[in-house]
Coordinates of C-alpha atoms in Angstrom, one line a residue:
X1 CA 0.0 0.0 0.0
X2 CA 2.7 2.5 -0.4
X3 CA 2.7 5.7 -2.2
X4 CA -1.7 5.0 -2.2
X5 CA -3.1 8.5 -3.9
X6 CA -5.2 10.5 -1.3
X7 CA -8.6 8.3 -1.1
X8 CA -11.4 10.4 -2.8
X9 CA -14.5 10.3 -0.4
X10 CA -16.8 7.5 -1.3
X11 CA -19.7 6.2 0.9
X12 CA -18.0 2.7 1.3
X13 CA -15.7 4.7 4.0
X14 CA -18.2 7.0 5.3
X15 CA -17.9 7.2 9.0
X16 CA -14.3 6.1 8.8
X17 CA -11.8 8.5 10.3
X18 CA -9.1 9.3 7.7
X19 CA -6.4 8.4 10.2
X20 CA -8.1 5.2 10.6
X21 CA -8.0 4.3 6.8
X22 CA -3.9 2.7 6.8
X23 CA -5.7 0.3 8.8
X24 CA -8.9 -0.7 7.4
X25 CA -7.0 -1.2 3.7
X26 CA -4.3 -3.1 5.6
X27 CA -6.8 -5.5 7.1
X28 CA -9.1 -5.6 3.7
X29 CA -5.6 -6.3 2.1
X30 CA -6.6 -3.9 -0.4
X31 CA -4.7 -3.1 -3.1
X32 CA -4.1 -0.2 -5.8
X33 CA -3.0 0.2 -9.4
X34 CA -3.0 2.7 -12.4
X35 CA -4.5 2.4 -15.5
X36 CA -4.9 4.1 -19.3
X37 CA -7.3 5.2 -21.3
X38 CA -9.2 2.7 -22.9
X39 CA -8.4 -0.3 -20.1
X40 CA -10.6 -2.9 -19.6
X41 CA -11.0 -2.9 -15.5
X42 CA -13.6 -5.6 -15.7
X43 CA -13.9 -7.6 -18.4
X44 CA -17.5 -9.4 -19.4
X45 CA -17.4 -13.0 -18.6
X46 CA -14.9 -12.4 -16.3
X47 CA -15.1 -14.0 -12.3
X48 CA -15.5 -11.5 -9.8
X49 CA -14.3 -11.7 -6.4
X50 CA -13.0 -8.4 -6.1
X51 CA -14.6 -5.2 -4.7
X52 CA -13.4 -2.2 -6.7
X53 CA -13.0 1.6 -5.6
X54 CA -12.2 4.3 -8.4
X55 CA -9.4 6.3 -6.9
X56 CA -9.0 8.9 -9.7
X57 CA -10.4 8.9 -13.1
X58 CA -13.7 8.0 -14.8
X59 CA -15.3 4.9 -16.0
X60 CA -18.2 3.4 -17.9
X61 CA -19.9 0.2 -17.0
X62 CA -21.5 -1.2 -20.5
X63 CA -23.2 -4.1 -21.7
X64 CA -22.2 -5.4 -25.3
X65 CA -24.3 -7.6 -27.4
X66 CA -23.5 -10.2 -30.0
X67 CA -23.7 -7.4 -32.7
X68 CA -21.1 -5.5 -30.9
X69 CA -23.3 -2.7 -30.1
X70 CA -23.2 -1.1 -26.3
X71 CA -25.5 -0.3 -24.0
X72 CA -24.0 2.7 -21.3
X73 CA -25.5 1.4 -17.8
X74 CA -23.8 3.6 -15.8
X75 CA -20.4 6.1 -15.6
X76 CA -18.2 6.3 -12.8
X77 CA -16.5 8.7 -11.1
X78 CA -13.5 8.9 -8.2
X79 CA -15.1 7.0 -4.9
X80 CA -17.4 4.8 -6.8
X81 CA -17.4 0.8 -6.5
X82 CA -17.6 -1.4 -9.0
X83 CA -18.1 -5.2 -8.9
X84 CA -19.5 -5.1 -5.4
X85 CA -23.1 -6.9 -6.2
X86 CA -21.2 -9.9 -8.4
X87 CA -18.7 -9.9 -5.9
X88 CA -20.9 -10.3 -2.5
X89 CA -23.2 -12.3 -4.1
X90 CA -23.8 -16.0 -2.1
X91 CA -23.1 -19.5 -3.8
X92 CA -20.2 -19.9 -6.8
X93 CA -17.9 -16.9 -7.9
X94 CA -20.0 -15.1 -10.2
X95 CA -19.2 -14.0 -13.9
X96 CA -19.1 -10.5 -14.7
X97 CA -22.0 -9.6 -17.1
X98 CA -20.8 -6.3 -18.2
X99 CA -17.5 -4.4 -18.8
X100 CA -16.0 -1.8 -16.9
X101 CA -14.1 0.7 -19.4
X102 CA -11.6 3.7 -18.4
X103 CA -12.6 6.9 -20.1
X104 CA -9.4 8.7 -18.9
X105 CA -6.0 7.7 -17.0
X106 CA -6.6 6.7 -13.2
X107 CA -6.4 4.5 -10.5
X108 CA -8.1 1.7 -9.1
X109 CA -8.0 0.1 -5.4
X110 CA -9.0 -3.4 -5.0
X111 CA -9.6 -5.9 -2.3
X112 CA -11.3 -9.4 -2.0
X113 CA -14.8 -9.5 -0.8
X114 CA -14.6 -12.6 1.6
X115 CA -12.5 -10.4 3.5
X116 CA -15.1 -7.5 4.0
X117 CA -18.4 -10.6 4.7
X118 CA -16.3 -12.7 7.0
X119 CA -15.1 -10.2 9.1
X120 CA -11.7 -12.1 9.5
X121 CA -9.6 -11.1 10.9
X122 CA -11.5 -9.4 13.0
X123 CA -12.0 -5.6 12.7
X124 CA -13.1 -2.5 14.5
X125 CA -14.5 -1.1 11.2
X126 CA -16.3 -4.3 10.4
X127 CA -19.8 -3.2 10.9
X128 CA -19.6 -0.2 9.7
X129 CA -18.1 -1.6 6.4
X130 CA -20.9 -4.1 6.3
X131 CA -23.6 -1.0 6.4
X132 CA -22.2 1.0 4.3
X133 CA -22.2 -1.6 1.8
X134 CA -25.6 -2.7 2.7
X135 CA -26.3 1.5 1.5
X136 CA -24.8 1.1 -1.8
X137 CA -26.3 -2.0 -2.7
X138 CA -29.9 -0.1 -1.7
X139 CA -28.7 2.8 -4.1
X140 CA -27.8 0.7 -6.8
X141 CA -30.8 -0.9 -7.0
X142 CA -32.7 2.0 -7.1
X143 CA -30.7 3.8 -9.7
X144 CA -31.6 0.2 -12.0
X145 CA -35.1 1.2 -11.1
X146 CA -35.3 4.3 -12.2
X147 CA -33.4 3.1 -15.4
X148 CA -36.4 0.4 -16.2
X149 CA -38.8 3.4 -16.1
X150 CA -36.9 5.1 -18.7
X151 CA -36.5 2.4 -20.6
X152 CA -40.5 1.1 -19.9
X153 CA -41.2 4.3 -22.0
X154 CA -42.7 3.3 -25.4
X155 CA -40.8 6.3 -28.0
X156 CA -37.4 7.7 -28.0
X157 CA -39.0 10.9 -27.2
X158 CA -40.7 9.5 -23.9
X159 CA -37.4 7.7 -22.9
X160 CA -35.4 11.4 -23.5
X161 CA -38.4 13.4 -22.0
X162 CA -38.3 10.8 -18.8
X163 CA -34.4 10.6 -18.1
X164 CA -34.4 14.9 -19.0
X165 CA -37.1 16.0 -16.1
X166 CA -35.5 13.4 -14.1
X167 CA -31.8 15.4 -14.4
X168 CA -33.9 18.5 -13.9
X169 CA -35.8 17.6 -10.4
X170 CA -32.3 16.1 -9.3
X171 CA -30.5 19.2 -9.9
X172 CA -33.0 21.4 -8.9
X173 CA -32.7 23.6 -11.7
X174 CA -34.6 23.9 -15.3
X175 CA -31.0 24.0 -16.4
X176 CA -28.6 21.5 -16.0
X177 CA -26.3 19.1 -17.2
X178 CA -26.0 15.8 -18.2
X179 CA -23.2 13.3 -18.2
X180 CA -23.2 11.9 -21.6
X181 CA -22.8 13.2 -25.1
X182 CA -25.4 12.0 -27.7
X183 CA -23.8 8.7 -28.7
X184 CA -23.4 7.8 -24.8
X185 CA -27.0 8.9 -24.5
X186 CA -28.7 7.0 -26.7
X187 CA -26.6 4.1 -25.6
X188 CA -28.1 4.9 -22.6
X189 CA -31.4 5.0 -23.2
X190 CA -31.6 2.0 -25.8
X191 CA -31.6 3.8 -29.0
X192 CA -30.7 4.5 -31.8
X193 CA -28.3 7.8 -32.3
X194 CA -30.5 9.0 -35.4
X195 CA -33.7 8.4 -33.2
X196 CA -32.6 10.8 -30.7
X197 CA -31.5 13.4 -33.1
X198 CA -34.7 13.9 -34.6
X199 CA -36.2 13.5 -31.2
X200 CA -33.9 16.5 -29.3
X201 CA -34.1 18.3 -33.4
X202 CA -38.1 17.9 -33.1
X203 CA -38.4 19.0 -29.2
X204 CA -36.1 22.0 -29.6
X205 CA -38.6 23.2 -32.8
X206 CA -41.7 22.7 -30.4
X207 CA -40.1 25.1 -27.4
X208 CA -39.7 22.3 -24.8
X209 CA -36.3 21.9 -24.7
X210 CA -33.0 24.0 -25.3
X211 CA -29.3 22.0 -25.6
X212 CA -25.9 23.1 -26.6
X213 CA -23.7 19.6 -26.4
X214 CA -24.4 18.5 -22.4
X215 CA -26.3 21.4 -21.1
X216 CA -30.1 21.2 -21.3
X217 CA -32.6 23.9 -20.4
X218 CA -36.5 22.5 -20.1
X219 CA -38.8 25.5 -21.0
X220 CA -42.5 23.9 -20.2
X221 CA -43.6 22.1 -17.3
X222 CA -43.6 18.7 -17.4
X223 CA -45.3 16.4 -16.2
X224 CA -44.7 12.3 -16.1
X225 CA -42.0 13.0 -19.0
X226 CA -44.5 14.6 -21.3
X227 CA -44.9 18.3 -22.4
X228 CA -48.4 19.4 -21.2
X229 CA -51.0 19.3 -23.8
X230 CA -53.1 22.7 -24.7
X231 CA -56.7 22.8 -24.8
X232 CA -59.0 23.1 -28.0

């Protein structure tokens, strides 16, 4: 563990002392490494027994079908896990069902899950590791939630109209922006790029949105992901 970059907060350490952190990593047996653009941290079909913690850099989890297209699940930033659910999950090792991509240059700290459930040896921070966790896990899930609703949405424009107020309410503003460019968004909401062109294209021309690359302004109300409809 020498020469570890300064730990980026992350809520798998929250409630941990920084003074106390030489320790926990020393009894997770944690380790860290760098990486390049364009490495593969976790590969598809790949066992995972390894929690992961982004250190520095970004990161893209993606699914890739047999046609080689991708589908953008999530992006990742310094403090973030990855592998944790695959990792903690009972029975046989599991097989990694998506890829974890590097965006940028960064770092990566990694320790073996069984180390974290068992609690051996045994560790002051132990419970607290085991609820934060338990926290993530909760979050994750209900980020995949909200995903299926945008997804459950019939057009491209309901999908972009439902993930847009969505960015909107969490940012508290009518202007705001988002974390993909149009390739990654469509990725991320299971379409096609030209389908969300005309989509943005046709909900500029209407007045209900304005965009310049990643920054969105919504100029109705909205209401369930829809622009409101005006009377005869």
């Amino acid at each position: 563990m020498n020469h570890l970059p300064e730990l980026p907060p992350s809520p798998l350490f929250s409630g941990i002392e920084a003074g106390e952190l030489p320790q926990l990593l020393s009894c997770l047996g944690a380790r860290w490494s760098k990486f390049s653009k364009g490495a593969i941290l976790l590969d598809a079909g790949e066992p995972v027994s390894q929690i992961a913690v982004l250190l520095a850099g970004r990161a893209q989890v993606l699914r890739e079908e047999y046609n080689g297209e991708r589908t953008i699940l999530a992006e990742l930033g310094p403090g973030d896990l990855f592998g944790e659910a695959f990792a903690c999950a009972p029975g046989p090792t599991q097989l990694s069902p998506v890829t974890v991509l590097a965006c940028g240059e960064g770092a990566v700290l990694r320790f073996d899950a069984a180390r974290l459930l068992s609690g051996d040896p045994p560790c002051s921070f132990h419970p607290q590791l085991v609820g934060n966790m338990m926290g993530i896990l909760a979050e994750k899930n209900i980020f995949l939630n909200r995903k299926i609703g945008h997804l459950s949405k019939r057009t491209t424009r309901e999908k972009l109209l439902s993930y847009l107020s969505e960015q909107a309410a969490f940012q508290g503003s009518e202007h705001f922006l988002i974390p993909f460019d149009q390739q990654q968004l469509a990725d991320y909401l299971c379409v096609e790029r030209s389908g969300l062109s005309v989509a943005l294209n046709r909900l500029r021309r209407e007045g209900v949105i304005r965009y310049r690359k990643n920054r969105f302004s919504l100029c109705t109300p909205l209401e369930e992901g829809e622009p409101k409809k005006e009377g005869r």
